[in-house]
Amino acid sequence: MVSAYGVEAPAILNNYALQLEGMLDSAVAWGTQAKGLIQDYANFAVQEHQDNMAYNQILTNPDVLSDYTLKFFGPEGPYPVYESEAELETPGYRTEAVNPMMGQLPAPPAAAAPQQPENFWGNFKQQMDVDPSQAWRILNQAQPQVVAYKLFVME
């Protein structure tokens, strides 16, 4: 080999082999990392799909929606509904005293007219470009339907 390729041939071949081995090691490391990321995303996507299927089931099947609502507003749920005066005294039901001064307070100021979704998101983008730390003020003015519609479209 030395007579055919010269004295430097073994060193060049060894250097090539080391570079090839390093490239192979980095490719394997990248593949292992990518495999983990892909598996995490697959698990996330499956979970989101199951959640969406559950929401779809609740919103499209009246029986499931009824059962969910009864549990939510039932005595075991987070917002129980009072069925009688006796239940108001039952432990576990939240009660609040009625303030007699409530009728004497002035009416709150009228809310500003809601913005159209196109104008709202345009103003929001402009605010994000100018001063992102103050963009929460625009989101705070949004009606829930505007944000819910945007999330629905994103899904």
mmCIF file of C-alpha atoms in Angstrom:
data_model
loop_
_atom_site.group_PDB
_atom_site.id
_atom_site.type_symbol
_atom_site.label_atom_id
_atom_site.label_comp_id
_atom_site.label_asym_id
_atom_site.label_seq_id
_atom_site.Cartn_x
_atom_site.Cartn_y
_atom_site.Cartn_z
ATOM 1 C CA MET A 1 0.000 0.000 0.000
ATOM 2 C CA VAL A 2 2.856 2.335 0.810
ATOM 3 C CA SER A 3 4.458 1.634 -2.559
ATOM 4 C CA ALA A 4 1.178 2.221 -4.442
ATOM 5 C CA TYR A 5 -0.187 5.274 -2.559
ATOM 6 C CA GLY A 6 2.754 6.760 -0.746
ATOM 7 C CA VAL A 7 3.846 7.126 2.854
ATOM 8 C CA GLU A 8 0.934 9.434 3.822
ATOM 9 C CA ALA A 9 -1.793 6.981 2.706
ATOM 10 C CA PRO A 10 -2.296 5.283 6.122
ATOM 11 C CA ALA A 11 -2.584 8.680 7.895
ATOM 12 C CA ILE A 12 -5.070 10.000 5.308
ATOM 13 C CA LEU A 13 -7.108 6.790 5.501
ATOM 14 C CA ASN A 14 -7.099 6.904 9.333
ATOM 15 C CA ASN A 15 -8.193 10.577 9.332
ATOM 16 C CA TYR A 16 -10.996 9.766 6.884
ATOM 17 C CA ALA A 17 -12.154 6.868 9.070
ATOM 18 C CA LEU A 18 -12.180 9.082 12.187
ATOM 19 C CA GLN A 19 -14.203 11.788 10.431
ATOM 20 C CA LEU A 20 -16.644 9.202 9.081
ATOM 21 C CA GLU A 21 -17.044 7.689 12.560
ATOM 22 C CA GLY A 22 -17.648 11.133 14.101
ATOM 23 C CA MET A 23 -20.262 11.943 11.473
ATOM 24 C CA LEU A 24 -21.976 8.608 12.096
ATOM 25 C CA ASP A 25 -21.993 9.215 15.875
ATOM 26 C CA SER A 26 -23.545 12.665 15.432
ATOM 27 C CA ALA A 27 -26.183 11.256 13.048
ATOM 28 C CA VAL A 28 -27.108 8.566 15.571
ATOM 29 C CA ALA A 29 -27.335 11.156 18.366
ATOM 30 C CA TRP A 30 -29.541 13.389 16.197
ATOM 31 C CA GLY A 31 -31.753 10.418 15.280
ATOM 32 C CA THR A 32 -32.156 9.455 18.930
ATOM 33 C CA GLN A 33 -33.114 13.003 19.873
ATOM 34 C CA ALA A 34 -35.515 13.269 16.927
ATOM 35 C CA LYS A 35 -37.099 9.944 17.875
ATOM 36 C CA GLY A 36 -37.781 11.244 21.386
ATOM 37 C CA LEU A 37 -39.261 14.490 20.073
ATOM 38 C CA ILE A 38 -41.441 12.670 17.563
ATOM 39 C CA GLN A 39 -42.702 10.271 20.243
ATOM 40 C CA ASP A 40 -43.499 13.186 22.569
ATOM 41 C CA TYR A 41 -45.379 14.966 19.797
ATOM 42 C CA ALA A 42 -47.254 11.779 18.882
ATOM 43 C CA ASN A 43 -48.342 11.344 22.514
ATOM 44 C CA PHE A 44 -49.403 15.003 22.633
ATOM 45 C CA ALA A 45 -51.328 14.698 19.360
ATOM 46 C CA VAL A 46 -53.130 11.554 20.537
ATOM 47 C CA GLN A 47 -54.085 13.246 23.821
ATOM 48 C CA GLU A 48 -55.340 16.359 22.003
ATOM 49 C CA HIS A 49 -57.319 14.208 19.594
ATOM 50 C CA GLN A 50 -58.936 12.367 22.501
ATOM 51 C CA ASP A 51 -59.779 15.670 24.190
ATOM 52 C CA ASN A 52 -61.299 17.009 20.978
ATOM 53 C CA MET A 53 -63.326 13.830 20.561
ATOM 54 C CA ALA A 54 -64.608 14.188 24.137
ATOM 55 C CA TYR A 55 -65.558 17.847 23.545
ATOM 56 C CA ASN A 56 -67.238 16.879 20.298
ATOM 57 C CA GLN A 57 -69.163 14.120 22.102
ATOM 58 C CA ILE A 58 -70.304 16.537 24.826
ATOM 59 C CA LEU A 59 -71.350 19.217 22.332
ATOM 60 C CA THR A 60 -73.109 16.969 19.799
ATOM 61 C CA ASN A 61 -74.806 14.359 22.006
ATOM 62 C CA PRO A 62 -77.618 15.905 24.080
ATOM 63 C CA ASP A 63 -77.641 13.032 26.584
ATOM 64 C CA VAL A 64 -73.929 13.392 27.346
ATOM 65 C CA LEU A 65 -74.278 17.171 27.615
ATOM 66 C CA SER A 66 -77.205 16.767 29.986
ATOM 67 C CA ASP A 67 -75.312 14.312 32.212
ATOM 68 C CA TYR A 68 -72.255 16.578 32.270
ATOM 69 C CA THR A 69 -74.351 19.632 33.138
ATOM 70 C CA LEU A 70 -76.198 17.794 35.911
ATOM 71 C CA LYS A 71 -72.895 16.681 37.446
ATOM 72 C CA PHE A 72 -71.369 20.147 37.115
ATOM 73 C CA PHE A 73 -74.291 21.925 38.798
ATOM 74 C CA GLY A 74 -75.213 19.036 41.108
ATOM 75 C CA PRO A 75 -74.435 18.866 44.838
ATOM 76 C CA GLU A 76 -71.069 17.144 44.148
ATOM 77 C CA GLY A 77 -70.063 19.563 41.380
ATOM 78 C CA PRO A 78 -68.098 22.801 41.636
ATOM 79 C CA TYR A 79 -71.231 25.005 41.260
ATOM 80 C CA PRO A 80 -74.205 23.401 43.000
ATOM 81 C CA VAL A 81 -77.674 24.774 42.328
ATOM 82 C CA TYR A 82 -80.015 25.435 45.233
ATOM 83 C CA GLU A 83 -83.237 23.493 44.858
ATOM 84 C CA SER A 84 -84.950 24.656 48.058
ATOM 85 C CA GLU A 85 -84.519 26.982 51.027
ATOM 86 C CA ALA A 86 -83.500 24.014 53.208
ATOM 87 C CA GLU A 87 -80.527 23.274 50.950
ATOM 88 C CA LEU A 88 -79.168 26.756 51.560
ATOM 89 C CA GLU A 89 -78.447 25.686 55.144
ATOM 90 C CA THR A 90 -76.851 22.399 54.042
ATOM 91 C CA PRO A 91 -73.063 22.339 54.497
ATOM 92 C CA GLY A 92 -71.239 22.400 51.199
ATOM 93 C CA TYR A 93 -73.456 24.975 49.520
ATOM 94 C CA ARG A 94 -71.968 28.424 49.233
ATOM 95 C CA THR A 95 -74.155 31.252 50.484
ATOM 96 C CA GLU A 96 -73.578 34.968 50.343
ATOM 97 C CA ALA A 97 -75.451 37.646 52.205
ATOM 98 C CA VAL A 98 -77.493 40.016 50.088
ATOM 99 C CA ASN A 99 -76.263 43.580 50.346
ATOM 100 C CA PRO A 100 -79.259 45.949 50.786
ATOM 101 C CA MET A 101 -77.171 48.801 49.335
ATOM 102 C CA MET A 102 -76.841 47.061 45.959
ATOM 103 C CA GLY A 103 -80.029 48.681 44.620
ATOM 104 C CA GLN A 104 -78.756 52.163 45.455
ATOM 105 C CA LEU A 105 -75.496 52.003 43.541
ATOM 106 C CA PRO A 106 -75.282 53.888 40.242
ATOM 107 C CA ALA A 107 -75.333 51.855 37.061
ATOM 108 C CA PRO A 108 -71.902 50.919 35.710
ATOM 109 C CA PRO A 109 -70.690 52.772 32.613
ATOM 110 C CA ALA A 110 -71.656 51.268 29.278
ATOM 111 C CA ALA A 111 -69.040 49.088 27.663
ATOM 112 C CA ALA A 112 -67.346 50.232 24.487
ATOM 113 C CA ALA A 113 -68.724 48.829 21.263
ATOM 114 C CA PRO A 114 -67.109 45.489 20.461
ATOM 115 C CA GLN A 115 -64.607 45.475 17.637
ATOM 116 C CA GLN A 116 -64.986 43.316 14.613
ATOM 117 C CA PRO A 117 -62.638 40.287 14.693
ATOM 118 C CA GLU A 118 -60.674 41.523 11.668
ATOM 119 C CA ASN A 119 -60.098 44.941 13.236
ATOM 120 C CA PHE A 120 -59.376 43.419 16.613
ATOM 121 C CA TRP A 121 -56.642 41.085 15.344
ATOM 122 C CA GLY A 122 -55.202 43.843 13.166
ATOM 123 C CA ASN A 123 -54.991 46.177 16.166
ATOM 124 C CA PHE A 124 -53.540 43.376 18.264
ATOM 125 C CA LYS A 125 -50.830 42.646 15.673
ATOM 126 C CA GLN A 126 -50.005 46.343 15.425
ATOM 127 C CA GLN A 127 -49.696 46.588 19.219
ATOM 128 C CA MET A 128 -47.499 43.468 19.305
ATOM 129 C CA ASP A 129 -45.210 45.063 16.693
ATOM 130 C CA VAL A 130 -45.032 48.381 18.564
ATOM 131 C CA ASP A 131 -45.060 47.385 22.253
ATOM 132 C CA PRO A 132 -45.681 43.706 23.087
ATOM 133 C CA SER A 133 -45.705 44.367 26.841
ATOM 134 C CA GLN A 134 -48.948 46.334 26.461
ATOM 135 C CA ALA A 135 -50.753 43.875 24.143
ATOM 136 C CA TRP A 136 -52.637 42.384 27.098
ATOM 137 C CA ARG A 137 -54.725 45.562 27.202
ATOM 138 C CA ILE A 138 -56.154 44.812 23.767
ATOM 139 C CA LEU A 139 -56.777 41.164 24.675
ATOM 140 C CA ASN A 140 -58.495 42.341 27.837
ATOM 141 C CA GLN A 141 -61.018 44.295 25.736
ATOM 142 C CA ALA A 142 -61.856 41.329 23.516
ATOM 143 C CA GLN A 143 -65.136 39.548 23.816
ATOM 144 C CA PRO A 144 -64.765 35.837 24.621
ATOM 145 C CA GLN A 145 -66.309 34.910 21.271
ATOM 146 C CA VAL A 146 -63.483 36.630 19.362
ATOM 147 C CA VAL A 147 -60.764 34.620 21.104
ATOM 148 C CA ALA A 148 -62.828 31.408 21.056
ATOM 149 C CA TYR A 149 -63.388 31.793 17.309
ATOM 150 C CA LYS A 150 -59.653 32.315 16.746
ATOM 151 C CA LEU A 151 -58.852 29.169 18.772
ATOM 152 C CA PHE A 152 -61.512 27.232 16.858
ATOM 153 C CA VAL A 153 -60.040 28.303 13.519
ATOM 154 C CA MET A 154 -56.518 27.396 14.726
ATOM 155 C CA GLU A 155 -57.652 23.866 15.668
#
